[in-house]
CSV table of C-alpha atoms in Angstrom, one decimal:
chain,number,residue,atom,x,y,z
A,1,MET,CA,84.3,-99.1,164.4
A,2,MET,CA,81.5,-96.5,164.9
A,3,GLN,CA,82.9,-93.9,167.4
A,4,ARG,CA,81.0,-91.6,169.3
A,5,SER,CA,83.1,-88.5,169.5
A,6,GLY,CA,82.0,-86.8,172.8
A,7,THR,CA,79.5,-86.0,175.5
A,8,ALA,CA,78.8,-82.9,177.5
A,9,ASP,CA,77.1,-82.6,181.0
A,10,LEU,CA,74.9,-79.7,181.3
A,11,ALA,CA,72.3,-77.6,183.4
A,12,LEU,CA,68.8,-77.6,182.5
A,13,HIS,CA,67.8,-74.0,182.3
A,14,GLY,CA,64.3,-73.0,181.4
A,15,GLY,CA,62.7,-70.0,179.1
A,16,ALA,CA,62.3,-69.4,175.4
A,17,ILE,CA,64.6,-67.6,173.4
A,18,PRO,CA,63.1,-64.4,172.3
A,19,PRO,CA,62.3,-63.8,168.7
A,20,TRP,CA,64.7,-60.8,168.1
A,21,LEU,CA,67.5,-63.1,169.3
A,22,PHE,CA,66.5,-66.0,167.5
A,23,SER,CA,66.6,-64.4,164.2
A,24,ARG,CA,70.0,-62.9,164.4
A,25,MET,CA,71.3,-66.6,165.6
A,26,LYS,CA,69.7,-67.8,162.0
A,27,GLN,CA,71.4,-65.0,160.1
A,28,LEU,CA,75.0,-65.5,162.0
A,29,THR,CA,74.6,-69.2,161.6
A,30,LEU,CA,74.1,-69.8,157.9
A,31,PRO,CA,77.4,-67.6,156.8
A,32,LEU,CA,79.2,-69.2,159.7
A,33,VAL,CA,78.5,-72.7,158.0
A,34,GLU,CA,78.9,-71.7,154.7
A,35,ALA,CA,82.4,-69.8,155.6
A,36,ILE,CA,83.6,-73.4,157.2
A,37,ILE,CA,82.4,-75.2,154.1
A,38,ILE,CA,84.0,-72.7,151.7
A,39,GLN,CA,87.5,-73.0,153.5
A,40,ASN,CA,87.4,-76.5,154.7
A,41,GLY,CA,84.6,-78.4,153.2
A,42,LYS,CA,81.7,-80.3,154.4
A,43,ASP,CA,83.3,-82.9,156.2
A,44,ASP,CA,85.2,-80.6,158.3
A,45,PHE,CA,81.8,-79.0,159.3
A,46,LEU,CA,80.6,-82.7,160.3
A,47,GLU,CA,83.5,-83.2,162.6
A,48,ARG,CA,83.3,-79.7,163.9
A,49,LEU,CA,79.5,-80.8,164.8
A,50,ALA,CA,80.8,-84.0,166.6
A,51,ASN,CA,83.3,-82.0,168.9
A,52,PRO,CA,81.5,-81.4,172.1
A,53,PHE,CA,83.6,-78.3,172.9
A,54,TRP,CA,83.3,-76.6,169.4
A,55,PHE,CA,79.6,-77.0,169.5
A,56,GLN,CA,79.3,-75.6,172.9
A,57,SER,CA,81.5,-72.5,171.6
A,58,PHE,CA,79.3,-72.4,168.2
A,59,GLY,CA,76.3,-72.1,170.7
A,60,THR,CA,77.8,-69.5,173.1
A,61,VAL,CA,79.1,-67.2,170.1
A,62,ILE,CA,75.6,-66.7,168.9
A,63,GLY,CA,74.3,-65.6,172.0
A,64,MET,CA,72.9,-68.8,173.7
A,65,ASP,CA,73.4,-68.9,177.6
A,66,TRP,CA,77.3,-70.5,177.7
A,67,ASN,CA,76.4,-73.6,180.0
A,68,SER,CA,73.0,-74.3,179.5
A,69,SER,CA,71.4,-77.3,178.1
A,70,GLY,CA,69.4,-74.9,175.8
A,71,VAL,CA,72.6,-74.6,173.9
A,72,THR,CA,71.9,-77.9,172.2
A,73,THR,CA,68.6,-77.0,171.1
A,74,ALA,CA,69.1,-73.8,170.2
A,75,VAL,CA,72.1,-74.6,167.8
A,76,MET,CA,70.1,-77.4,166.2
A,77,ARG,CA,67.0,-75.5,165.5
A,78,ALA,CA,69.1,-72.7,164.0
A,79,LEU,CA,70.8,-74.7,162.1
A,80,LYS,CA,68.0,-76.6,160.7
A,81,GLN,CA,66.1,-73.4,159.8
A,82,ALA,CA,69.0,-71.7,158.3
A,83,VAL,CA,70.9,-74.5,156.3
A,84,ASN,CA,67.8,-76.9,155.2
A,85,PRO,CA,66.5,-73.9,152.8
A,86,VAL,CA,69.9,-74.1,150.9
A,87,SER,CA,70.8,-78.0,151.4
A,88,LYS,CA,71.1,-78.7,148.0
A,89,GLU,CA,73.9,-75.7,147.0
A,90,LEU,CA,75.6,-76.7,150.7
A,91,GLY,CA,75.3,-80.4,150.6
A,92,ILE,CA,74.2,-80.6,154.1
A,93,TYR,CA,70.8,-81.9,155.4
A,94,ILE,CA,69.6,-81.4,158.7
A,95,CYS,CA,67.0,-83.9,160.4
A,96,GLY,CA,65.2,-84.6,163.4
A,97,GLY,CA,64.4,-82.2,166.6
A,98,LYS,CA,63.2,-81.8,170.0
A,99,GLY,CA,60.3,-83.9,171.3
A,100,LYS,CA,58.0,-85.4,168.4
A,101,LYS,CA,60.0,-83.8,165.7
A,102,SER,CA,62.8,-86.3,166.8
A,103,LEU,CA,60.3,-89.2,165.3
A,104,HIS,CA,60.0,-87.5,162.1
A,105,THR,CA,63.8,-88.1,161.6
A,106,PRO,CA,63.8,-91.3,159.6
A,107,LYS,CA,61.0,-89.9,157.2
A,108,GLU,CA,63.1,-87.1,156.8
A,109,LEU,CA,66.1,-89.1,155.8
A,110,LEU,CA,64.1,-91.2,153.4
A,111,GLU,CA,63.5,-87.9,151.6
A,112,VAL,CA,67.2,-86.6,151.7
A,113,GLY,CA,67.8,-90.4,149.9
A,114,TYR,CA,65.5,-89.3,147.3
A,115,LYS,CA,66.9,-85.9,146.5
A,116,THR,CA,70.6,-87.1,146.5
A,117,GLY,CA,70.7,-90.6,145.6
A,118,LEU,CA,72.0,-91.9,149.0
A,119,ASP,CA,70.6,-95.0,150.7
A,120,GLY,CA,68.0,-93.5,152.9
A,121,ASN,CA,66.9,-96.6,154.4
A,122,HIS,CA,70.5,-97.2,155.4
A,123,LEU,CA,70.7,-93.8,156.8
A,124,ALA,CA,67.3,-94.0,158.9
A,125,GLN,CA,69.0,-97.3,160.1
A,126,CYS,CA,72.1,-95.3,161.5
A,127,SER,CA,69.6,-93.0,163.1
A,128,LYS,CA,67.5,-95.4,164.8
A,129,LEU,CA,70.5,-97.3,166.1
A,130,SER,CA,72.5,-94.5,167.3
A,131,ALA,CA,69.5,-93.6,169.6
A,132,LYS,CA,69.0,-97.1,170.7
A,133,VAL,CA,72.6,-97.3,171.9
A,134,ASP,CA,72.4,-94.4,173.8
A,135,ASN,CA,69.0,-94.8,175.5
A,136,THR,CA,68.6,-98.2,175.8
A,137,ALA,CA,71.7,-100.3,175.5
A,138,LEU,CA,73.6,-97.7,177.8
A,139,GLN,CA,71.6,-97.0,180.4
A,140,ASP,CA,73.5,-94.3,182.4
A,141,GLY,CA,69.9,-92.6,183.7
A,142,PHE,CA,69.6,-90.0,180.9
A,143,ASN,CA,66.5,-90.3,178.7
A,144,LEU,CA,66.8,-89.0,175.2
A,145,TYR,CA,64.5,-86.2,174.5
A,146,LEU,CA,66.4,-84.7,171.3
A,147,HIS,CA,68.0,-86.4,168.1
A,148,ASN,CA,69.4,-84.7,165.1
A,149,PHE,CA,70.8,-86.6,162.6
A,150,VAL,CA,73.1,-84.4,160.1
A,151,VAL,CA,74.3,-85.7,156.7
A,152,SER,CA,76.2,-84.5,153.7
A,153,ASP,CA,75.5,-85.5,150.3
A,154,THR,CA,79.0,-87.7,150.3
A,155,GLY,CA,77.1,-90.2,152.9
A,156,LYS,CA,78.8,-89.0,156.1
A,157,TRP,CA,77.2,-87.6,158.8
A,158,SER,CA,77.1,-86.7,162.7
A,159,VAL,CA,74.2,-87.1,165.4
A,160,ILE,CA,73.6,-85.1,168.3
A,161,GLN,CA,71.6,-86.1,170.6
A,162,GLN,CA,70.4,-85.1,174.2
A,163,GLY,CA,68.9,-86.8,177.3
A,164,MET,CA,67.5,-85.5,180.7
A,165,HIS,CA,68.4,-87.4,183.8
A,166,ASN,CA,65.4,-88.8,185.6
A,167,SER,CA,66.7,-87.2,189.1
A,168,ASN,CA,69.5,-85.0,189.3
A,169,GLY,CA,68.4,-82.1,186.9
A,170,MET,CA,71.0,-82.6,184.4
A,171,ALA,CA,71.1,-83.1,180.7
A,172,ARG,CA,73.9,-84.8,178.7
A,173,ARG,CA,74.6,-84.6,175.2
A,174,TYR,CA,76.0,-87.2,172.9
A,175,HIS,CA,77.9,-86.6,169.7
A,176,TRP,CA,78.5,-89.3,167.3
A,177,HIS,CA,80.6,-89.2,164.0
A,178,SER,CA,80.4,-91.7,160.8
A,179,GLY,CA,83.9,-92.3,160.4
A,180,ASN,CA,85.0,-96.2,160.3
A,181,LEU,CA,81.6,-97.7,160.8
A,182,ASN,CA,81.9,-101.5,161.5
A,183,SER,CA,79.3,-102.0,164.3
A,184,PHE,CA,76.9,-100.4,166.3
A,185,VAL,CA,76.3,-103.2,168.8
A,186,GLU,CA,79.9,-103.8,170.0
A,187,GLU,CA,82.3,-101.2,171.0
A,188,PRO,CA,80.8,-98.5,168.8
A,189,HIS,CA,82.1,-95.7,171.3
A,190,THR,CA,85.4,-94.5,171.9
A,191,ALA,CA,84.4,-94.1,175.3
A,192,ILE,CA,81.5,-93.3,177.7
A,193,CYS,CA,82.4,-90.5,179.9
A,194,GLY,CA,80.6,-88.4,182.4
A,195,LYS,CA,79.9,-87.8,186.2
A,196,ASN,CA,79.7,-90.7,187.9
A,197,GLN,CA,76.4,-91.9,188.3
A,198,GLY,CA,77.3,-95.3,189.6
A,199,SER,CA,76.7,-98.8,188.3
A,200,ILE,CA,75.3,-98.4,184.5
A,201,LEU,CA,74.1,-100.9,182.1
A,202,ASN,CA,76.3,-101.4,179.0
A,203,LEU,CA,75.1,-103.9,176.4
A,204,VAL,CA,77.6,-102.9,173.8
A,205,HIS,CA,80.5,-103.5,175.8
A,206,LYS,CA,82.8,-106.3,174.1
A,207,GLU,CA,82.5,-108.3,177.2
A,208,ALA,CA,78.7,-108.5,176.7
A,209,ARG,CA,79.0,-110.2,173.7
A,210,ALA,CA,77.5,-113.4,175.2
A,211,THR,CA,74.6,-111.6,177.0
A,212,ARG,CA,73.6,-110.0,173.6
A,213,LYS,CA,73.5,-113.6,172.0
A,214,SER,CA,71.6,-115.2,174.9
A,215,VAL,CA,70.0,-112.4,176.4
A,216,MET,CA,70.0,-113.8,179.4
A,217,ASP,CA,72.2,-111.9,181.4
A,218,VAL,CA,73.4,-108.0,181.6
A,219,SER,CA,77.0,-106.4,182.0
A,220,LYS,CA,77.6,-103.8,184.4
A,221,GLU,CA,80.5,-101.5,184.1
A,222,HIS,CA,81.4,-98.5,186.2
A,223,PRO,CA,82.3,-95.4,184.0
A,224,ASP,CA,85.8,-95.0,185.5
A,225,ARG,CA,86.4,-98.3,184.2
A,226,ILE,CA,86.0,-97.3,180.7
A,227,LEU,CA,88.7,-95.9,178.2
A,228,LYS,CA,89.2,-92.0,178.9
A,229,GLU,CA,90.0,-90.8,175.5
A,230,LEU,CA,86.3,-89.5,174.6
A,231,PRO,CA,86.3,-85.8,174.8
A,232,HIS,CA,83.8,-84.9,177.7
A,233,LEU,CA,82.6,-81.5,178.4
A,234,PHE,CA,81.0,-80.9,182.0
A,235,VAL,CA,80.1,-77.3,182.6
A,236,PRO,CA,79.7,-76.0,186.1
A,237,THR,CA,75.8,-75.2,187.1
A,238,TYR,CA,76.4,-71.9,188.7
A,239,HIS,CA,75.0,-69.3,186.0
A,240,GLU,CA,77.7,-66.4,185.8
A,241,VAL,CA,81.0,-66.6,183.6
A,242,GLN,CA,84.0,-66.7,186.0
A,243,ALA,CA,87.5,-65.9,185.3
A,244,LYS,CA,88.3,-69.8,186.0
A,245,ASP,CA,86.0,-70.8,183.2
A,246,VAL,CA,88.1,-68.5,180.7
A,247,ASP,CA,91.8,-68.7,179.0
A,248,LEU,CA,92.4,-65.3,180.1
A,249,LYS,CA,95.8,-65.2,177.7
A,250,ARG,CA,93.3,-66.0,174.6
A,251,LEU,CA,90.7,-63.5,175.7
A,252,GLY,CA,93.1,-60.7,176.6
A,253,SER,CA,94.9,-61.0,173.2
A,254,ILE,CA,91.6,-60.7,171.3
A,255,LEU,CA,90.5,-57.6,173.3
A,256,TRP,CA,94.3,-56.0,172.9
A,257,LEU,CA,94.1,-56.7,169.2
A,258,ALA,CA,90.5,-55.2,168.9
A,259,GLN,CA,91.4,-51.8,170.3
A,260,GLU,CA,90.9,-49.4,167.3
A,261,ASN,CA,94.8,-47.8,167.6
A,262,GLU,CA,96.2,-51.3,167.4
A,263,THR,CA,93.8,-52.6,164.3
A,264,LYS,CA,95.6,-49.8,162.0
A,265,THR,CA,98.9,-51.2,162.6
A,266,PHE,CA,98.0,-54.6,160.7
A,267,GLU,CA,97.9,-54.1,157.2
A,268,GLU,CA,95.6,-57.3,156.7
A,269,LEU,CA,92.7,-55.9,158.4
A,270,LEU,CA,92.5,-52.6,156.0
A,271,LEU,CA,89.7,-54.4,154.4
A,272,LEU,CA,87.9,-54.6,157.8
A,273,LYS,CA,88.2,-50.9,158.5
A,274,GLY,CA,85.1,-49.1,159.1
A,275,MET,CA,84.1,-51.6,162.0
A,276,GLY,CA,85.0,-50.3,165.7
A,277,PRO,CA,86.8,-52.1,167.7
A,278,ARG,CA,84.0,-53.7,169.9
A,279,THR,CA,82.8,-55.4,166.6
A,280,LEU,CA,86.3,-56.6,165.7
A,281,GLN,CA,86.1,-58.4,168.9
A,282,SER,CA,83.2,-60.0,168.1
A,283,LEU,CA,84.4,-60.9,164.7
A,284,THR,CA,87.7,-62.4,165.7
A,285,LEU,CA,85.9,-64.8,168.0
A,286,VAL,CA,83.6,-65.7,165.3
A,287,SER,CA,86.5,-66.3,162.9
A,288,GLU,CA,88.1,-68.5,165.7
A,289,ILE,CA,84.7,-70.8,165.6
A,290,ILE,CA,85.5,-71.2,161.6
A,291,HIS,CA,89.3,-71.8,161.8
A,292,GLY,CA,90.2,-72.6,165.2
A,293,THR,CA,91.6,-76.2,165.7
A,294,PRO,CA,89.9,-78.3,168.5
A,295,SER,CA,92.4,-77.5,171.3
A,296,ARG,CA,91.3,-73.8,171.1
A,297,PHE,CA,87.8,-74.7,172.0
A,298,SER,CA,88.4,-75.8,175.8
A,299,ASP,CA,87.0,-72.7,177.3
A,300,PRO,CA,83.7,-72.4,175.6
A,301,ALA,CA,82.8,-69.6,178.1
A,302,ARG,CA,85.2,-67.0,176.4
A,303,PHE,CA,83.0,-67.0,173.3
A,304,ALA,CA,80.3,-65.3,175.0
A,305,PHE,CA,82.5,-62.1,174.8
A,306,ALA,CA,81.1,-62.1,171.4
A,307,HIS,CA,77.7,-61.6,171.8
A,308,GLY,CA,76.7,-62.0,175.4
A,309,GLY,CA,73.7,-63.9,176.5
A,310,LYS,CA,69.9,-64.1,176.4
A,311,ASP,CA,69.8,-63.5,179.9
A,312,ALA,CA,72.3,-60.8,180.3
A,313,THR,CA,75.2,-63.5,181.2
A,314,PRO,CA,78.1,-62.3,181.3
A,315,PHE,CA,76.3,-59.1,180.0
A,316,PRO,CA,73.3,-58.3,177.6
A,317,VAL,CA,73.3,-59.2,173.8
A,318,PRO,CA,74.6,-56.0,172.1
A,319,ALA,CA,72.6,-55.9,169.1
A,320,LYS,CA,74.4,-53.2,167.2
A,321,VAL,CA,77.5,-55.2,167.3
A,322,TYR,CA,75.6,-58.5,166.6
A,323,ASP,CA,74.1,-57.0,163.5
A,324,GLU,CA,77.5,-55.7,162.4
A,325,THR,CA,79.0,-59.1,162.7
A,326,ILE,CA,76.5,-60.5,160.7
A,327,ALA,CA,76.9,-58.1,157.9
A,328,GLY,CA,80.6,-58.7,157.8
A,329,LEU,CA,80.4,-62.3,157.7
A,330,LYS,CA,77.8,-62.3,155.1
A,331,ASP,CA,79.8,-59.8,152.9
A,332,ALA,CA,82.9,-61.9,153.2
A,333,VAL,CA,80.9,-65.1,152.3
A,334,GLN,CA,79.0,-63.5,149.1
A,335,HIS,CA,82.6,-62.2,147.7
A,336,ALA,CA,84.0,-65.8,148.4
A,337,LYS,CA,81.3,-67.3,146.5
A,338,ILE,CA,82.0,-65.0,143.3
A,339,GLY,CA,85.9,-65.8,143.5
A,340,ASN,CA,86.8,-62.8,145.6
A,341,THR,CA,88.4,-64.2,148.7
A,342,ASP,CA,90.0,-61.0,150.0
A,343,LYS,CA,87.5,-60.5,152.8
A,344,ILE,CA,87.3,-63.9,154.0
A,345,LYS,CA,90.8,-64.1,154.1
A,346,ALA,CA,90.9,-61.1,156.4
A,347,ILE,CA,88.5,-62.5,158.5
A,348,HIS,CA,90.5,-65.7,158.8
A,349,LYS,CA,93.5,-63.9,159.6
A,350,LEU,CA,92.2,-62.4,162.7
A,351,THR,CA,92.4,-65.7,164.2
A,352,ASP,CA,96.0,-65.8,163.3
A,353,LEU,CA,96.9,-62.4,164.7
A,354,ALA,CA,95.1,-63.3,167.7
A,355,GLN,CA,96.9,-66.6,168.3
A,356,LYS,CA,100.6,-64.5,167.5
A,357,ALA,CA,99.4,-61.9,170.3
A,358,GLU,CA,99.1,-64.6,172.8
A,359,LYS,CA,102.9,-65.4,172.5
A,360,GLY,CA,104.2,-63.4,175.6
A,361,PHE,CA,100.9,-61.8,176.6
A,362,GLN,CA,100.1,-61.1,180.2
A,363,PRO,CA,96.7,-60.5,180.8
A,364,ASN,CA,95.8,-58.3,183.8
A,365,ALA,CA,93.8,-59.5,187.0
A,366,ASN,CA,90.9,-57.1,185.8
A,367,PHE,CA,88.4,-59.9,184.8
A,368,GLU,CA,85.4,-58.8,187.1
A,369,ALA,CA,85.9,-55.1,186.1
A,370,LEU,CA,85.7,-56.3,182.3
A,371,VAL,CA,82.4,-58.0,182.9
A,372,LYS,CA,81.0,-54.8,184.9
A,373,LYS,CA,82.3,-52.5,182.2
A,374,GLU,CA,80.8,-54.5,179.4
A,375,LYS,CA,77.3,-54.4,181.3
A,376,GLU,CA,77.6,-50.7,181.9
A,377,GLU,CA,78.6,-50.1,178.6
A,378,SER,CA,76.0,-52.4,176.6
A,379,TYR,CA,73.6,-49.9,176.3
A,380,LYS,CA,75.6,-48.1,173.7
A,381,TYR,CA,75.6,-51.0,171.7
A,382,GLY,CA,71.7,-51.9,171.7
A,383,GLY,CA,72.3,-54.1,174.7
A,384,ARG,CA,69.1,-56.5,175.0
A,385,SER,CA,68.1,-59.3,177.2
A,386,ILE,CA,65.0,-61.2,178.4
A,387,TYR,CA,64.9,-58.5,180.6
A,388,GLY,CA,64.8,-55.8,178.7
A,389,PHE,CA,66.8,-53.1,177.2
A,390,ALA,CA,69.8,-52.1,178.7
A,391,ARG,CA,70.3,-48.9,180.4
A,392,PRO,CA,72.8,-46.2,180.9
A,393,LYS,CA,75.1,-46.7,184.5
A,394,SER,CA,77.7,-44.7,185.7
A,395,SER,CA,80.6,-44.8,183.6
A,396,LEU,CA,83.4,-47.0,184.4
A,397,GLN,CA,87.1,-46.2,183.3
A,398,LEU,CA,89.4,-49.3,182.9
A,399,ASN,CA,92.6,-50.3,180.8
A,400,LEU,CA,91.4,-53.8,179.7
A,401,PHE,CA,93.7,-56.5,179.6
A,402,ASP,CA,97.0,-54.4,179.2
A,403,ALA,CA,99.4,-55.8,176.5
A,404,ASN,CA,102.0,-56.4,178.6
A,405,LYS,CA,103.8,-58.2,175.9
A,406,ASP,CA,107.5,-59.4,176.2
A,407,GLU,CA,109.6,-58.0,173.4
């Protein structure tokens, strides 16, 4: 049975991504994907794409607004432009896009088939059927406007597609993964989840078998009557990151680890010396995107503390830190490609150390002060947003997330 892996409900946010930010998104995206593939393989990358929480966290860590529907467009556009020029090397091909570009997906998949020896016609058919299921067979009020089909040279694939609701100003993202494909027309989803919109038309439910055969009746199901196992991300419509959106224990341990006087005590981080604590904070969050298990992405807003957001939420993008993160990860990946894995292992160690630091960690209640401090010190790191460059403000003395650890 083909399974759709998850859904995400997102607020519609307008505004283009400024070129200075999107160029950085692409530069960080490629070594991120390369690091995942080098250490975990192509199949792991496709599985991550099919997880709505990991996907949202990925979009947040590269500087997109944490709860915006624009995360989908930004991530897929950055992936396509960064990965496709080196698709043969990575074994990953990204097809489709937003609007009219989505209609090019079947043709692009035929070209992938020609390059790889895969059955391009079969892949094109899978693309069309996954779109038909979410746009026609499942009528939940969301009309698709974005469709991306990501396939590896092994033939495995994931689909990320997004629809806009016709009345409530929300978008819904659908994730598919090709594991165990038996049927697109009967029970292709593990579940269909989302905010209850009332009755929906679901022609792929097993109880609609007679309906599909006779095309005489329709099957209506309430979302709350369908299985609940499918991961579903529903982010709030308010814009600011609030303390309740973040696992403060996870975030606090990262901030504690990143302080310069603490990193000196970890032998494993000597290869990363030269990076200041603010860059180490960002690189630790990037490391978790590469190595974190699914349960680690339940709070995508936390990853906004790597590189902020384009509209200064929760703070302006620290361009200097962003560039140092890109350089550090690129360097580690390039060394790994020629057999020297020390640096990429050191980046992996950041995830391990941060998770160890969580044990017995008691963060303080200074979340609002933390956000304020990040905003006020943003100018030191080349802080920038769609509103322009960050300017100096009055200094703020704050002991961030004290390491009140149990001995």
